[in-house]
XYZ file of C-alpha atoms in Angstrom:
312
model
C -21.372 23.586 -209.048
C -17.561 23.677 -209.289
C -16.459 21.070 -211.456
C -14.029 19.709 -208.505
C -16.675 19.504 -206.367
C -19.172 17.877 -208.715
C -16.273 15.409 -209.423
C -16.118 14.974 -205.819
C -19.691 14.066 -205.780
C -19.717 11.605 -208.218
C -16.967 9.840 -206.590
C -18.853 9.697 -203.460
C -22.128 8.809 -205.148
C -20.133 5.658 -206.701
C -18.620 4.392 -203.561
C -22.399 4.196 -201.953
C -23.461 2.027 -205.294
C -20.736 0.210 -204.611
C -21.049 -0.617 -201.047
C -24.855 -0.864 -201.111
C -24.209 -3.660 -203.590
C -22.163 -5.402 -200.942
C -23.885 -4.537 -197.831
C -22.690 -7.557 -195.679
C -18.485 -6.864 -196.552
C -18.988 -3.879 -194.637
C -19.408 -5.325 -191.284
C -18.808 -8.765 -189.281
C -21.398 -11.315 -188.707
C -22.316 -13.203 -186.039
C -24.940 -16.765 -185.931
C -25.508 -18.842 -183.100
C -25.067 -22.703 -183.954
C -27.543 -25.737 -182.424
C -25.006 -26.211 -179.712
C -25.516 -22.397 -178.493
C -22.029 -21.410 -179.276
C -21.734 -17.852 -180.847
C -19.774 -17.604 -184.010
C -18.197 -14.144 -185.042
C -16.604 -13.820 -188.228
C -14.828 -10.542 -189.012
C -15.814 -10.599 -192.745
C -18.481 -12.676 -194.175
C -16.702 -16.474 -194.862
C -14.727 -16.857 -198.017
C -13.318 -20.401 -196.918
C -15.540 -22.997 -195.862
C -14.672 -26.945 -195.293
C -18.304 -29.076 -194.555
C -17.962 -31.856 -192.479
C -20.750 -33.698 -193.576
C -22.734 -34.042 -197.480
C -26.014 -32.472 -196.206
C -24.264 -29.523 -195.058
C -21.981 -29.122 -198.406
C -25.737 -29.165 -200.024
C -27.437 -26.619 -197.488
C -23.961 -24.197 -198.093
C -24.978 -24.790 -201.664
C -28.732 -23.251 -201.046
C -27.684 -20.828 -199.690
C -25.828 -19.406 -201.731
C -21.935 -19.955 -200.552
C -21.427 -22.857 -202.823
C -18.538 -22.004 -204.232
C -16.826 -20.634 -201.347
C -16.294 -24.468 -200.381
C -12.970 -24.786 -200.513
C -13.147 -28.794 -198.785
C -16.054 -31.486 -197.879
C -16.140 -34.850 -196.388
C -15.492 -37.274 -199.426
C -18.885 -38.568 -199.583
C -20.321 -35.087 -200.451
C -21.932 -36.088 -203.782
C -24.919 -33.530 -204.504
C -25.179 -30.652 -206.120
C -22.916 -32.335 -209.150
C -20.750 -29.486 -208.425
C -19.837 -30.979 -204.930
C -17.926 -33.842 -206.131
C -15.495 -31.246 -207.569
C -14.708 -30.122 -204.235
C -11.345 -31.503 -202.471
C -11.776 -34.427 -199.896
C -10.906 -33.655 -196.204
C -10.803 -37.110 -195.768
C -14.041 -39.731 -195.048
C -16.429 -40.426 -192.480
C -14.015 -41.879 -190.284
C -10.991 -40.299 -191.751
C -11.014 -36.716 -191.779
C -7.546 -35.051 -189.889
C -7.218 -31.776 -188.407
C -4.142 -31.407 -190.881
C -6.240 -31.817 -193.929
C -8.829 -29.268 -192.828
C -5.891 -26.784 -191.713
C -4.259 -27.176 -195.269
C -7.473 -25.935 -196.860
C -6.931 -22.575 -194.615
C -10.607 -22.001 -193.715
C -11.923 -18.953 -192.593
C -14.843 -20.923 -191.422
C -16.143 -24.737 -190.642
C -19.176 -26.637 -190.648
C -19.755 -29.524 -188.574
C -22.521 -31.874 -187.581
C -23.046 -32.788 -184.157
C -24.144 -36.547 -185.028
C -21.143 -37.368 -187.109
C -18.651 -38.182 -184.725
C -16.827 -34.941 -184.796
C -16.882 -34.110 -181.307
C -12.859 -34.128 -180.554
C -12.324 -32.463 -183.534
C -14.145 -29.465 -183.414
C -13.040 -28.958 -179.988
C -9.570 -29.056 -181.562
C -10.440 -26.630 -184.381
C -11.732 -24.300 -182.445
C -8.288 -24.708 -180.155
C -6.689 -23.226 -183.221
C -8.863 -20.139 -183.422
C -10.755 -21.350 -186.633
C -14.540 -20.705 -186.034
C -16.870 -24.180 -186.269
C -20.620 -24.025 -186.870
C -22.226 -27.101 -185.773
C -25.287 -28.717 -187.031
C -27.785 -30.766 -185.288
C -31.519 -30.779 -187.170
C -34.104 -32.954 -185.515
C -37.128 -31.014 -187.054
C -37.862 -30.056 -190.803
C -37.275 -26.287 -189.635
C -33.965 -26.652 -188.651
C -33.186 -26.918 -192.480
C -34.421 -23.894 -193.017
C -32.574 -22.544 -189.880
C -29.382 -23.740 -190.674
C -29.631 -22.130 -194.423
C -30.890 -18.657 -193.287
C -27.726 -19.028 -190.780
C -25.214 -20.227 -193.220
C -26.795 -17.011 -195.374
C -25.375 -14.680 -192.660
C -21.918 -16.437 -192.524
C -21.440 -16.142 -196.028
C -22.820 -12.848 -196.810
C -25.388 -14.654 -198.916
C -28.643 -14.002 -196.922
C -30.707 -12.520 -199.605
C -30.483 -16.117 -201.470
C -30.755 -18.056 -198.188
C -33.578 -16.557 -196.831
C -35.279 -17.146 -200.338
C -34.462 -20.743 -199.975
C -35.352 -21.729 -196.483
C -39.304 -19.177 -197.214
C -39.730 -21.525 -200.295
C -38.597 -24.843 -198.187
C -41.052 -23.818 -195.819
C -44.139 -22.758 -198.154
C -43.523 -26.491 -199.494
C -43.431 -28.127 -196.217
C -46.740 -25.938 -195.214
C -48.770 -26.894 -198.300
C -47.587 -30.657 -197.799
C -49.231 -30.132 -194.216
C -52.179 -28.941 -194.916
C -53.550 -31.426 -197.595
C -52.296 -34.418 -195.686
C -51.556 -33.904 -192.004
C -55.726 -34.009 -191.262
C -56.022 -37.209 -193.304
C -56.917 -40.294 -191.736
C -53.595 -41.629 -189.624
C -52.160 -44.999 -191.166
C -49.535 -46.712 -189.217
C -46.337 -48.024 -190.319
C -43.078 -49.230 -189.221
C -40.367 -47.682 -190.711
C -37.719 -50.292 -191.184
C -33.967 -48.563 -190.866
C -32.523 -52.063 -191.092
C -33.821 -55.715 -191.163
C -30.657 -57.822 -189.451
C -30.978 -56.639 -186.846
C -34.635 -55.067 -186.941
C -33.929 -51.336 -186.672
C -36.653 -48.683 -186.765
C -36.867 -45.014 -185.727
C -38.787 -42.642 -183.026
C -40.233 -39.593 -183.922
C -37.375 -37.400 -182.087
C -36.006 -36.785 -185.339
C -36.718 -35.029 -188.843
C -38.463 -38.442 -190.560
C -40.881 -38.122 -187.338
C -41.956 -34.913 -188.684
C -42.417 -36.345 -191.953
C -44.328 -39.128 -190.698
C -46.704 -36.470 -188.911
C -47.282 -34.345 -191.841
C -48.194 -37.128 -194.206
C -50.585 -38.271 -191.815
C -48.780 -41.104 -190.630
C -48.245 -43.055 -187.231
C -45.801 -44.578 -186.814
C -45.907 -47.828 -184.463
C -42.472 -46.828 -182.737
C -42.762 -43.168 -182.185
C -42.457 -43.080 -178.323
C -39.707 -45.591 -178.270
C -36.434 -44.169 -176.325
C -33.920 -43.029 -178.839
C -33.377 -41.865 -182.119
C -32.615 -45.411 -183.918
C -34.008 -48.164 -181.468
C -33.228 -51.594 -182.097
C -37.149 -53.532 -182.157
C -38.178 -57.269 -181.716
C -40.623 -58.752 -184.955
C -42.850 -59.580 -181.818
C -43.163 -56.210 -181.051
C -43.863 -55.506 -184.864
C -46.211 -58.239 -184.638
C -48.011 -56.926 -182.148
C -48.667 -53.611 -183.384
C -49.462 -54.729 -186.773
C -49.161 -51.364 -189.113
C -50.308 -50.596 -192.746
C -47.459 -50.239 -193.817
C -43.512 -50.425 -194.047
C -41.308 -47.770 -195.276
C -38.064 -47.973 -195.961
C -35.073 -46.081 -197.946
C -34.672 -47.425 -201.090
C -31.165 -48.014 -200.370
C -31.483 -49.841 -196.970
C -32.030 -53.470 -198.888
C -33.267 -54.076 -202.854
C -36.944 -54.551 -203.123
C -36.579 -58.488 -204.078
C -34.384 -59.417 -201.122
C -36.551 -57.233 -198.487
C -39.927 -58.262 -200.066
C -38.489 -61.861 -199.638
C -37.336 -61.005 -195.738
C -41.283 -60.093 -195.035
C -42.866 -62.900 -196.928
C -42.120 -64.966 -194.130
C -44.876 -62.550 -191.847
C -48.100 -62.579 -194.071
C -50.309 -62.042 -190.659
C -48.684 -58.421 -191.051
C -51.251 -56.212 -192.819
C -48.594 -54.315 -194.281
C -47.356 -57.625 -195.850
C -50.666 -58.992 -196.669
C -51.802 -56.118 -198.506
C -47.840 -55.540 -200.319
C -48.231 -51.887 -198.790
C -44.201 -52.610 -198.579
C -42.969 -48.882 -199.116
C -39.852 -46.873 -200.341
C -38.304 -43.665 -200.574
C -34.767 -42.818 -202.126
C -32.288 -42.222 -199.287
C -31.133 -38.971 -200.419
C -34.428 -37.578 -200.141
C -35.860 -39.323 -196.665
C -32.321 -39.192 -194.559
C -30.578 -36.119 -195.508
C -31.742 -33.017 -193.838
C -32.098 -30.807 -197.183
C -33.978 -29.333 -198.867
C -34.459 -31.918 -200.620
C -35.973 -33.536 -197.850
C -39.630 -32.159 -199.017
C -39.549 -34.141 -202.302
C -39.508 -37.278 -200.003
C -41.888 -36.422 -197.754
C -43.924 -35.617 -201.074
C -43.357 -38.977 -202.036
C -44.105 -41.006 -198.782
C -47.265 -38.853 -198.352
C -48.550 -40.058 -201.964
C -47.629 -43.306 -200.944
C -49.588 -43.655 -197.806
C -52.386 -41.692 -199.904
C -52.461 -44.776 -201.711
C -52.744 -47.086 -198.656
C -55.436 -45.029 -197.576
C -57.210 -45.013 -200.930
C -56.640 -49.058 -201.110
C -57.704 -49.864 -197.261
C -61.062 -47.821 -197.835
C -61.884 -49.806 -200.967
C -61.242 -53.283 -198.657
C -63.245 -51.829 -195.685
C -66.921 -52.251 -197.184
C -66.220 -55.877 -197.706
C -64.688 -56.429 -194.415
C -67.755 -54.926 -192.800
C -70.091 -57.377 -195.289
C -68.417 -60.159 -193.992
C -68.347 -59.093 -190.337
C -72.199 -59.188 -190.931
C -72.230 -62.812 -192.623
């Protein structure tokens, strides 16, 4: 072979290497979002502001971490996340500030109040992805999805296949299990609970949990203690950040007819891992699904001397 044509080769034989190792810079990509709007990206995102924490930590799983380039200031997890700049709050973030951070793409969640603004973000011709879980898959979705944006599929599909082995195995050594019913107790002034239209509903289900309020209208209905009364669960579950334990055991004390109260099967999970749909999500469920083991485990060692008595 010619030496200029086995140069030649060589050359050509590089640039494949080269590409192959960036397969997804060689074309566009294109996701659909929860809201069915297409996005189409030229060029896989280099630029992304998050709107919301649990969507800084789901860019993060997927891979694009670091091509977060702005977050809503309460974005706190990875550690790496509080490093990113502030587009402003909850109730604070501007068009202007997200502009200045010249994104090539946004992410936005369609239950935090962002409504006008991504309608005015896309007015500008910057592409918005919005968010809306209400089932444990749609963390997994979202992931895989922010995978394509980024170019980063290969670590976000790893992520959402090992969020959903975890969520499967969770299933299938509690789901079967004998139901226990609870309240779960969003707030106590005034007494705020939650249906199972939304992500903690599926947690509920797979740790073999019923929970009193399920088919009540909404996402976040506000309850009477009658109607608590009245349906009597097992248990209450709450996140460990909605009251501390002293002040919320104190709150109950004054209902010992509840069984929940009665038999202190007064529950908690961190907040982080019950309320943000993450990953992280599964090491909650984990947690309440132990926990309502336990209820089970103390109700069935109870129930023989019930019965004895019934006969007395």
């Amino acid at each position: 072979m010619p030496e200029r044509t086995r140069h030649l080769a060589v050359c050509v034989l590089a640039l494949i290497v080269a590409f192959a190792g960036l397969p997804a810079l060689a074309h566009g990509v294109s996701v659909t979002d929860f809201q069915d709007h297409r996005i189409t990206l030229a060029h896989p995102a280099q630029r992304i502001v998050a709107l919301a924490p649990h969507l800084v930590e789901n860019l993060y799983s997927a891979g694009a971490g670091k091509r977060i380039v702005g977050a809503e200031a309460d974005s706190d997890y990875p550690p790496a996340a509080r490093a990113i700049p502030s587009i402003g709050g909850y109730h604070s973030m501007s068009v202007e500030a997200i502009v200045a951070q010249r994104p090539d793409l946004v992410v936005a969640w369609a239950s935090g109040g962002t409504a006008d603004l991504v309608a005015r973000l896309r007015g500008l011709g910057i592409p918005v992805y919005v968010d809306a879980p209400r089932h444990l898959d749609d963390i997994a979705r979202a992931i895989e999805d922010f995978g394509q944006l980024a170019g980063t599929s290969q670590l976000a599909d790893r992520a959402a296949s090992v969020f959903r082995q975890h969520i499967a195995k969770l299933r299938a050594q509690y789901a079967s299990r004998r139901p226990v019913s609870l309240f779960f107790e969003v707030w106590h002034q005034p007494l705020q609970t939650l249906s199972d239209h939304g992500l903690i509903g599926d947690v509920i289900r797979i740790c073999g949990g019923r929970n009193i309020f399920a088919d009540a209208p909404g996402l976040a209905p506000r309850v009477s203690m009658e109607s608590v009364l009245a349906r009597n669960p097992e248990a209450i579950v709450a996140s460990s950040t909605t009251v501390d334990a002293d002040r919320r055991a104190q709150a109950w004390s004054q209902w010992p007819g509840l069984r929940a109260v009665r038999q202190h099967h007064l529950l908690s999970v961190p907040a982080d891992l019950i309320s943000r749909p993450t990953v992280r999500i599964e090491q909650g469920a984990a947690d309440l699904c132990h926990q309502l083991n336990m209820v089970r485990k103390a109700d069935d060692r109870i129930r023989p001397k019930i019965n004895v008595n019934e006969r007395e």
